[in-house]
């Protein structure tokens, strides 16, 4: 009997190369569209990164510079991110656009390969797995959070890949935990994975040694990369940690449709500020407790992909601001739902989630509100406007409660036979 892993080892390299060509072909319409967009609307977040690196090269205050009109966007990331952006600033703008966009495609391929490993390794045949890989990559490319990676030139997919690889790589060549520490230092929100490593490593028990080492390495790396700028660019480090970090409005209008975090959804209710804060903190406490608890349970059950997906959703929901492109974690959610690909119900649920996040549903809510139909427009419009955030809450329940029950229900008849 041939196992999926042995079959995978016999798959020719040219088949995987052909799958990558198919991925490039699938992504080419998006790339062509966004790289031929009006220049002042093109990859605006990439321009923010380059502006941070450009400010360092010229000795300017990083948190005082803004991108050119009409965007006028400030640099909002920790100072180490500006240091890492210096190579981008040294490239010409056209070259930087192509380098970043091609890198997004490559990182998406790596993400899909590792997230859907159980699905892909269970497929037999020399060409079946590469073909399925190409189909999965193409499908994920057109998820709205992934389309926005191309549109804005965002860094989210890179950070997602760092956290995912640190958690699921079988034999990493780096100290496990280092990539999570790097991601946390660059953009804070991956810090939820420090919580994940802590709750899966402590209290100590047999088998948790790897998680404990990963936790300490992640904390050490994040701390090192946070303190380093104080030694190199002290004024910028001080400006960020004691100024820019505390000003959430630097990120943009927090009540805008694109903010699909718990706080963003509550802000769109336009309740008194104190009440919004109380409700937000209560929601963060309840959903955070449930989500991290279920992530730990999934890890202990050996389902690391589900544990990572749940933790990624915590980064989206608990953050004060989570734009639609932050929901790139839906790629890992789909992989967790699909699993090994042997349960038709799970595959149908994954397909439904995929379709939900392909459609621009939150913007339908904006249109519905604009119709100004009495009673209907304000209420239904806001619900639809919050579709991706509400969907993320539903995904937490789906992964945390429905999926374990589904696995148990399928396992019982299988054991009986």
Coordinates of C-alpha atoms in Angstrom, one line a residue:
X1 CA 0.0 0.0 0.0
X2 CA 1.4 3.4 -1.0
X3 CA 1.1 6.2 1.5
X4 CA 0.4 9.8 0.5
X5 CA 3.8 10.9 1.6
X6 CA 5.6 8.3 -0.5
X7 CA 3.4 9.2 -3.5
X8 CA 4.3 12.9 -3.0
X9 CA 8.0 12.1 -3.0
X10 CA 7.7 10.6 -6.5
X11 CA 6.0 13.6 -8.0
X12 CA 8.3 15.1 -10.6
X13 CA 9.7 18.6 -10.1
X14 CA 8.4 19.7 -13.5
X15 CA 4.8 19.0 -12.3
X16 CA 5.3 21.4 -9.4
X17 CA 6.9 23.9 -11.7
X18 CA 3.9 23.7 -14.0
X19 CA 1.6 24.3 -11.0
X20 CA 3.5 27.5 -10.2
X21 CA 3.1 28.6 -13.8
X22 CA -0.6 28.0 -13.5
X23 CA -0.6 30.1 -10.3
X24 CA 1.1 32.9 -12.1
X25 CA -1.4 32.7 -14.9
X26 CA -4.3 32.8 -12.4
X27 CA -2.8 35.8 -10.6
X28 CA -1.9 37.7 -13.8
X29 CA -5.3 39.5 -14.2
X30 CA -5.0 40.9 -10.7
X31 CA -1.4 41.9 -11.2
X32 CA -2.1 43.5 -14.6
X33 CA -5.1 45.4 -13.2
X34 CA -3.4 46.8 -10.1
X35 CA 0.0 47.5 -11.6
X36 CA -1.7 49.5 -14.4
X37 CA -3.9 51.4 -12.0
X38 CA -3.4 55.2 -11.8
X39 CA 0.0 55.7 -10.2
X40 CA -1.3 57.6 -7.2
X41 CA -3.7 54.7 -6.4
X42 CA -1.2 51.9 -6.9
X43 CA 0.1 49.7 -4.1
X44 CA -0.4 52.6 -1.6
X45 CA 0.7 50.6 1.5
X46 CA 3.9 49.5 -0.2
X47 CA 4.5 53.2 -0.7
X48 CA 4.1 53.7 3.0
X49 CA 6.8 51.0 3.7
X50 CA 9.2 52.6 1.2
X51 CA 8.5 56.1 2.8
X52 CA 9.6 54.7 6.2
X53 CA 12.9 53.4 4.7
X54 CA 13.3 56.6 2.6
X55 CA 13.0 58.7 5.8
X56 CA 15.8 56.7 7.5
X57 CA 18.1 57.0 4.5
X58 CA 17.7 60.8 4.6
X59 CA 17.8 61.2 8.3
X60 CA 14.2 62.5 8.6
X61 CA 11.8 61.7 11.5
X62 CA 10.1 58.5 10.3
X63 CA 6.8 59.3 12.0
X64 CA 6.5 62.8 10.6
X65 CA 6.9 61.9 6.9
X66 CA 3.9 61.1 4.7
X67 CA 3.4 59.6 1.3
X68 CA 2.8 62.0 -1.6
X69 CA -0.6 63.4 -2.4
X70 CA -3.4 62.4 -2.7
X71 CA -2.9 59.6 -0.2
X72 CA -0.9 61.5 2.4
X73 CA -0.4 58.3 4.5
X74 CA 1.9 58.2 7.6
X75 CA 4.2 55.3 8.5
X76 CA 2.4 53.4 11.2
X77 CA 4.6 50.4 11.9
X78 CA 7.3 49.8 14.6
X79 CA 10.7 51.3 13.9
X80 CA 12.3 48.0 13.1
X81 CA 9.9 47.8 10.1
X82 CA 11.3 51.0 8.8
X83 CA 14.8 49.6 9.0
X84 CA 13.7 46.5 7.1
X85 CA 12.1 48.7 4.5
X86 CA 15.3 50.4 3.6
X87 CA 16.1 48.0 0.7
X88 CA 12.6 48.8 -0.8
X89 CA 13.4 52.5 -0.6
X90 CA 16.6 51.9 -2.5
X91 CA 14.8 50.4 -5.4
X92 CA 13.0 52.5 -8.1
X93 CA 9.2 52.7 -7.6
X94 CA 8.5 50.5 -10.7
X95 CA 11.0 47.8 -9.6
X96 CA 9.7 47.8 -6.1
X97 CA 6.2 47.2 -7.3
X98 CA 7.2 44.2 -9.4
X99 CA 9.4 42.7 -6.7
X100 CA 6.7 43.0 -4.0
X101 CA 3.9 41.7 -6.2
X102 CA 5.9 38.7 -7.4
X103 CA 6.9 38.1 -3.7
X104 CA 3.2 38.1 -2.8
X105 CA 2.5 35.3 -5.3
X106 CA 5.5 33.3 -4.0
X107 CA 4.5 33.7 -0.4
X108 CA 0.9 32.7 -1.2
X109 CA 2.2 29.5 -2.8
X110 CA 4.3 28.7 0.3
X111 CA 1.3 29.4 2.6
X112 CA -1.1 27.2 0.6
X113 CA 1.5 24.4 0.4
X114 CA 1.9 24.3 4.2
X115 CA -1.6 25.1 5.3
X116 CA -3.1 22.5 3.0
X117 CA -0.4 19.9 3.6
X118 CA -2.8 17.2 4.9
X119 CA -5.1 17.7 1.9
X120 CA -2.2 17.6 -0.7
X121 CA -0.3 14.8 0.9
X122 CA -3.3 12.6 0.8
X123 CA -3.7 12.8 -3.0
X124 CA -2.2 10.0 -5.0
X125 CA -0.8 10.2 -8.5
X126 CA 2.2 12.0 -10.0
X127 CA 0.2 15.0 -11.3
X128 CA -2.8 15.0 -9.0
X129 CA -1.2 16.9 -6.1
X130 CA 0.5 19.6 -8.2
X131 CA -2.8 20.1 -10.1
X132 CA -4.7 20.4 -6.8
X133 CA -2.1 22.7 -5.5
X134 CA -2.5 25.0 -8.5
X135 CA -6.3 25.0 -8.1
X136 CA -6.1 25.8 -4.4
X137 CA -3.6 28.6 -5.0
X138 CA -5.8 30.1 -7.7
X139 CA -8.9 29.9 -5.5
X140 CA -7.2 31.6 -2.6
X141 CA -5.8 34.3 -4.9
X142 CA -9.3 35.6 -5.5
X143 CA -10.4 35.7 -1.9
X144 CA -11.1 39.4 -1.2
X145 CA -8.5 39.7 1.6
X146 CA -5.9 38.2 -0.7
X147 CA -7.0 40.4 -3.7
X148 CA -6.4 43.4 -1.4
X149 CA -2.8 42.2 -0.8
X150 CA -2.2 42.9 -4.5
X151 CA -4.3 46.0 -4.5
X152 CA -2.5 47.7 -1.6
X153 CA 0.9 46.0 -1.7
X154 CA 0.3 44.8 1.8
X155 CA 2.6 42.9 4.2
X156 CA 0.0 40.8 5.9
X157 CA 0.5 37.7 3.9
X158 CA 4.3 37.7 4.7
X159 CA 3.6 38.0 8.4
X160 CA 0.9 35.2 8.1
X161 CA 3.5 32.9 6.4
X162 CA 6.1 33.6 9.1
X163 CA 3.7 32.6 11.9
X164 CA 2.3 29.6 10.0
X165 CA 5.7 28.2 9.1
X166 CA 7.0 28.6 12.7
X167 CA 4.0 26.5 13.9
X168 CA 3.7 23.8 11.2
X169 CA 7.1 23.3 9.6
X170 CA 8.2 19.7 10.3
X171 CA 12.0 20.3 10.4
X172 CA 12.7 24.0 10.5
X173 CA 16.2 25.1 9.8
X174 CA 15.7 28.2 12.0
X175 CA 15.1 28.2 15.8
X176 CA 11.3 27.6 16.2
X177 CA 9.7 30.8 17.5
X178 CA 12.1 33.1 15.8
X179 CA 9.7 33.9 12.9
X180 CA 6.8 34.6 15.2
X181 CA 9.1 37.0 17.1
X182 CA 10.1 38.7 13.9
X183 CA 6.5 39.1 12.8
X184 CA 5.5 40.5 16.1
X185 CA 8.3 43.1 16.1
X186 CA 7.3 44.2 12.6
X187 CA 3.5 44.6 13.2
X188 CA 2.5 43.9 16.8
X189 CA -0.8 42.0 15.9
X190 CA 1.1 38.7 15.3
X191 CA 1.8 39.0 19.1
X192 CA -1.3 36.8 19.5
X193 CA 1.0 33.9 18.7
X194 CA 3.0 34.7 21.8
X195 CA -0.2 34.0 23.7
X196 CA -0.7 30.8 21.6
X197 CA 2.8 29.5 22.4
X198 CA 2.4 30.3 26.1
X199 CA -0.9 28.5 26.5
X200 CA 0.3 25.5 24.6
X201 CA 3.6 25.3 26.5
X202 CA 2.4 26.0 30.1
X203 CA 1.7 24.5 32.5
X204 CA 4.6 22.2 31.8
X205 CA 3.8 18.7 30.8
X206 CA 5.6 16.0 28.9
X207 CA 5.8 16.8 25.2
X208 CA 5.7 20.6 25.6
X209 CA 9.4 21.1 25.5
X210 CA 9.4 22.3 21.9
X211 CA 6.6 24.8 22.6
X212 CA 8.4 26.2 25.6
X213 CA 11.6 26.7 23.6
X214 CA 9.6 28.3 20.8
X215 CA 7.9 30.6 23.3
X216 CA 11.1 31.8 24.8
X217 CA 12.8 32.2 21.4
X218 CA 9.8 34.2 20.1
X219 CA 9.8 36.5 23.1
X220 CA 13.6 37.0 22.9
X221 CA 13.4 37.8 19.1
X222 CA 10.6 40.2 19.5
X223 CA 12.3 41.9 22.4
X224 CA 15.6 42.1 20.6
X225 CA 14.1 43.6 17.5
X226 CA 12.1 46.1 19.6
X227 CA 15.1 47.3 21.6
X228 CA 17.5 47.4 18.7
X229 CA 16.0 50.6 17.2
X230 CA 16.6 52.4 20.5
X231 CA 20.3 51.8 19.9
X232 CA 20.3 52.8 16.3
X233 CA 17.4 55.3 15.7
X234 CA 16.6 56.3 19.3
X235 CA 14.4 59.3 18.4
X236 CA 12.2 57.3 16.0
X237 CA 11.8 54.5 18.5
X238 CA 10.8 56.9 21.2
X239 CA 8.3 58.7 18.8
X240 CA 6.6 55.4 18.0
X241 CA 6.3 53.8 21.4
X242 CA 5.4 57.0 23.2
X243 CA 3.4 58.8 20.5
X244 CA 2.4 57.2 17.2
X245 CA 1.4 53.9 18.7
X246 CA -1.2 55.6 20.9
X247 CA -2.8 57.4 18.0
X248 CA -5.2 54.9 16.3
X249 CA -6.4 57.6 13.9
X250 CA -3.0 57.5 12.2
X251 CA -4.3 54.2 10.7
X252 CA -7.3 55.8 9.0
X253 CA -10.9 56.2 9.8
X254 CA -11.6 53.5 12.5
X255 CA -15.3 53.4 11.8
X256 CA -14.8 52.8 8.0
X257 CA -16.3 49.7 6.4
X258 CA -12.8 48.3 5.9
X259 CA -12.3 48.0 9.7
X260 CA -13.8 44.6 10.4
X261 CA -12.5 44.1 14.0
X262 CA -14.9 43.9 17.0
X263 CA -14.1 47.5 17.7
X264 CA -14.7 48.6 14.1
X265 CA -18.1 47.0 14.1
X266 CA -19.1 48.6 17.4
X267 CA -17.8 52.0 16.3
X268 CA -20.3 51.8 13.4
X269 CA -23.1 51.7 15.8
X270 CA -22.2 55.3 16.9
X271 CA -22.9 54.7 20.6
X272 CA -21.5 56.9 23.3
X273 CA -17.7 56.5 23.4
X274 CA -17.6 55.1 26.9
X275 CA -20.3 52.5 26.1
X276 CA -18.4 51.4 22.9
X277 CA -15.3 50.9 24.9
X278 CA -17.0 48.9 27.6
X279 CA -18.8 46.7 25.0
X280 CA -15.5 46.2 23.1
X281 CA -13.5 45.2 26.2
X282 CA -16.3 42.7 27.2
X283 CA -16.4 41.3 23.6
X284 CA -12.6 41.0 23.5
X285 CA -12.6 39.2 26.9
X286 CA -15.3 36.7 25.9
X287 CA -14.2 35.9 22.3
X288 CA -10.5 36.0 23.3
X289 CA -11.2 33.5 26.2
X290 CA -13.1 31.2 23.9
X291 CA -10.8 31.5 20.9
X292 CA -7.5 30.9 22.7
X293 CA -9.1 28.1 24.8
X294 CA -10.2 26.3 21.6
X295 CA -6.9 26.9 20.0
X296 CA -5.2 25.2 22.9
X297 CA -7.6 22.3 22.7
X298 CA -7.0 21.9 18.9
X299 CA -3.2 21.9 19.6
X300 CA -3.5 19.2 22.3
X301 CA -5.7 17.2 19.9
X302 CA -2.9 17.3 17.3
X303 CA -4.7 19.7 14.9
X304 CA -2.1 22.4 14.7
X305 CA -3.6 23.9 11.5
X306 CA -6.9 24.6 13.3
X307 CA -5.0 26.0 16.3
X308 CA -3.1 28.4 14.0
X309 CA -6.3 29.4 12.2
X310 CA -8.1 30.2 15.5
X311 CA -5.1 32.2 16.7
X312 CA -5.0 34.1 13.4
X313 CA -8.7 35.0 13.8
X314 CA -7.9 36.4 17.2
X315 CA -5.4 38.8 15.6
X316 CA -8.3 40.0 13.4
X317 CA -11.1 40.3 15.9
X318 CA -9.2 41.5 19.0
X319 CA -7.1 44.2 17.4
X320 CA -8.5 47.8 17.6
X321 CA -8.2 48.0 13.8
X322 CA -8.3 45.1 11.4
X323 CA -8.7 46.0 7.7
X324 CA -10.2 43.5 5.3
X325 CA -6.8 42.5 4.0
X326 CA -5.9 41.5 7.6
X327 CA -8.4 38.6 7.2
X328 CA -5.9 36.8 5.0
X329 CA -6.0 34.2 7.7
X330 CA -9.1 32.8 5.9
X331 CA -6.6 30.8 3.8
X332 CA -5.6 28.8 6.9
X333 CA -9.2 28.6 8.0
X334 CA -10.1 27.0 4.7
X335 CA -7.3 24.5 5.1
X336 CA -8.4 23.6 8.6
X337 CA -12.0 23.1 7.4
X338 CA -11.0 20.9 4.4
X339 CA -8.6 18.8 6.5
X340 CA -7.4 15.7 4.7
X341 CA -10.2 16.1 2.2
X342 CA -12.1 12.9 3.0
X343 CA -15.2 14.4 4.5
X344 CA -17.6 15.8 1.9
X345 CA -19.5 17.9 4.5
X346 CA -16.3 19.6 5.6
X347 CA -15.4 20.3 1.9
X348 CA -18.8 21.8 1.3
X349 CA -18.5 24.1 4.3
X350 CA -15.0 25.2 3.2
X351 CA -16.4 25.9 -0.3
X352 CA -19.2 28.0 1.3
X353 CA -16.7 30.0 3.4
X354 CA -14.5 30.5 0.3
X355 CA -17.4 31.9 -1.7
X356 CA -18.4 34.2 1.3
X357 CA -15.0 35.8 1.4
X358 CA -14.7 36.1 -2.4
X359 CA -17.7 38.3 -2.6
X360 CA -17.4 42.0 -1.6
X361 CA -20.3 41.6 0.9
X362 CA -19.4 44.5 3.2
X363 CA -19.6 47.0 0.4
X364 CA -23.1 45.7 -0.4
X365 CA -24.0 47.0 3.1
X366 CA -22.8 50.4 2.2
X367 CA -25.0 50.4 -1.0
X368 CA -27.9 49.2 1.1
X369 CA -27.5 52.0 3.6
X370 CA -27.3 54.5 0.7
X371 CA -30.8 53.4 -0.5
X372 CA -32.3 55.1 2.6
X373 CA -35.2 52.6 2.9
X374 CA -36.9 53.4 6.3
X375 CA -35.9 51.0 9.0
X376 CA -34.5 48.4 6.6
X377 CA -31.5 50.4 5.3
X378 CA -29.9 51.4 8.6
X379 CA -30.3 48.0 10.3
X380 CA -29.7 45.6 7.5
X381 CA -27.1 47.8 5.9
X382 CA -25.0 47.8 9.1
X383 CA -25.3 44.0 9.5
X384 CA -24.2 43.5 5.9
X385 CA -21.5 46.1 6.2
X386 CA -20.0 44.1 9.1
X387 CA -20.3 40.8 7.1
X388 CA -16.6 39.8 7.2
X389 CA -16.2 40.6 10.9
X390 CA -19.3 38.8 11.8
X391 CA -18.2 36.0 9.6
X392 CA -14.9 35.8 11.5
X393 CA -16.8 35.4 14.7
X394 CA -18.8 32.6 13.0
X395 CA -15.5 31.0 11.9
X396 CA -14.2 30.9 15.5
X397 CA -17.3 28.9 16.5
X398 CA -17.0 26.8 13.4
X399 CA -13.4 25.8 14.1
X400 CA -13.8 25.7 17.9
X401 CA -17.0 23.8 18.3
X402 CA -18.5 22.5 15.0
X403 CA -15.2 21.0 13.6
X404 CA -14.3 18.9 16.7
X405 CA -17.9 17.5 16.8
X406 CA -17.8 16.8 13.1
X407 CA -14.5 14.9 13.3
X408 CA -15.9 12.9 16.2
X409 CA -19.1 12.1 14.3
X410 CA -17.1 10.9 11.3
X411 CA -14.6 8.9 13.4
X412 CA -17.3 6.9 15.2
X413 CA -18.8 5.2 12.1
X414 CA -15.2 4.7 10.7
X415 CA -14.2 3.0 14.0
X416 CA -17.3 0.8 13.9
X417 CA -16.5 -0.5 10.4

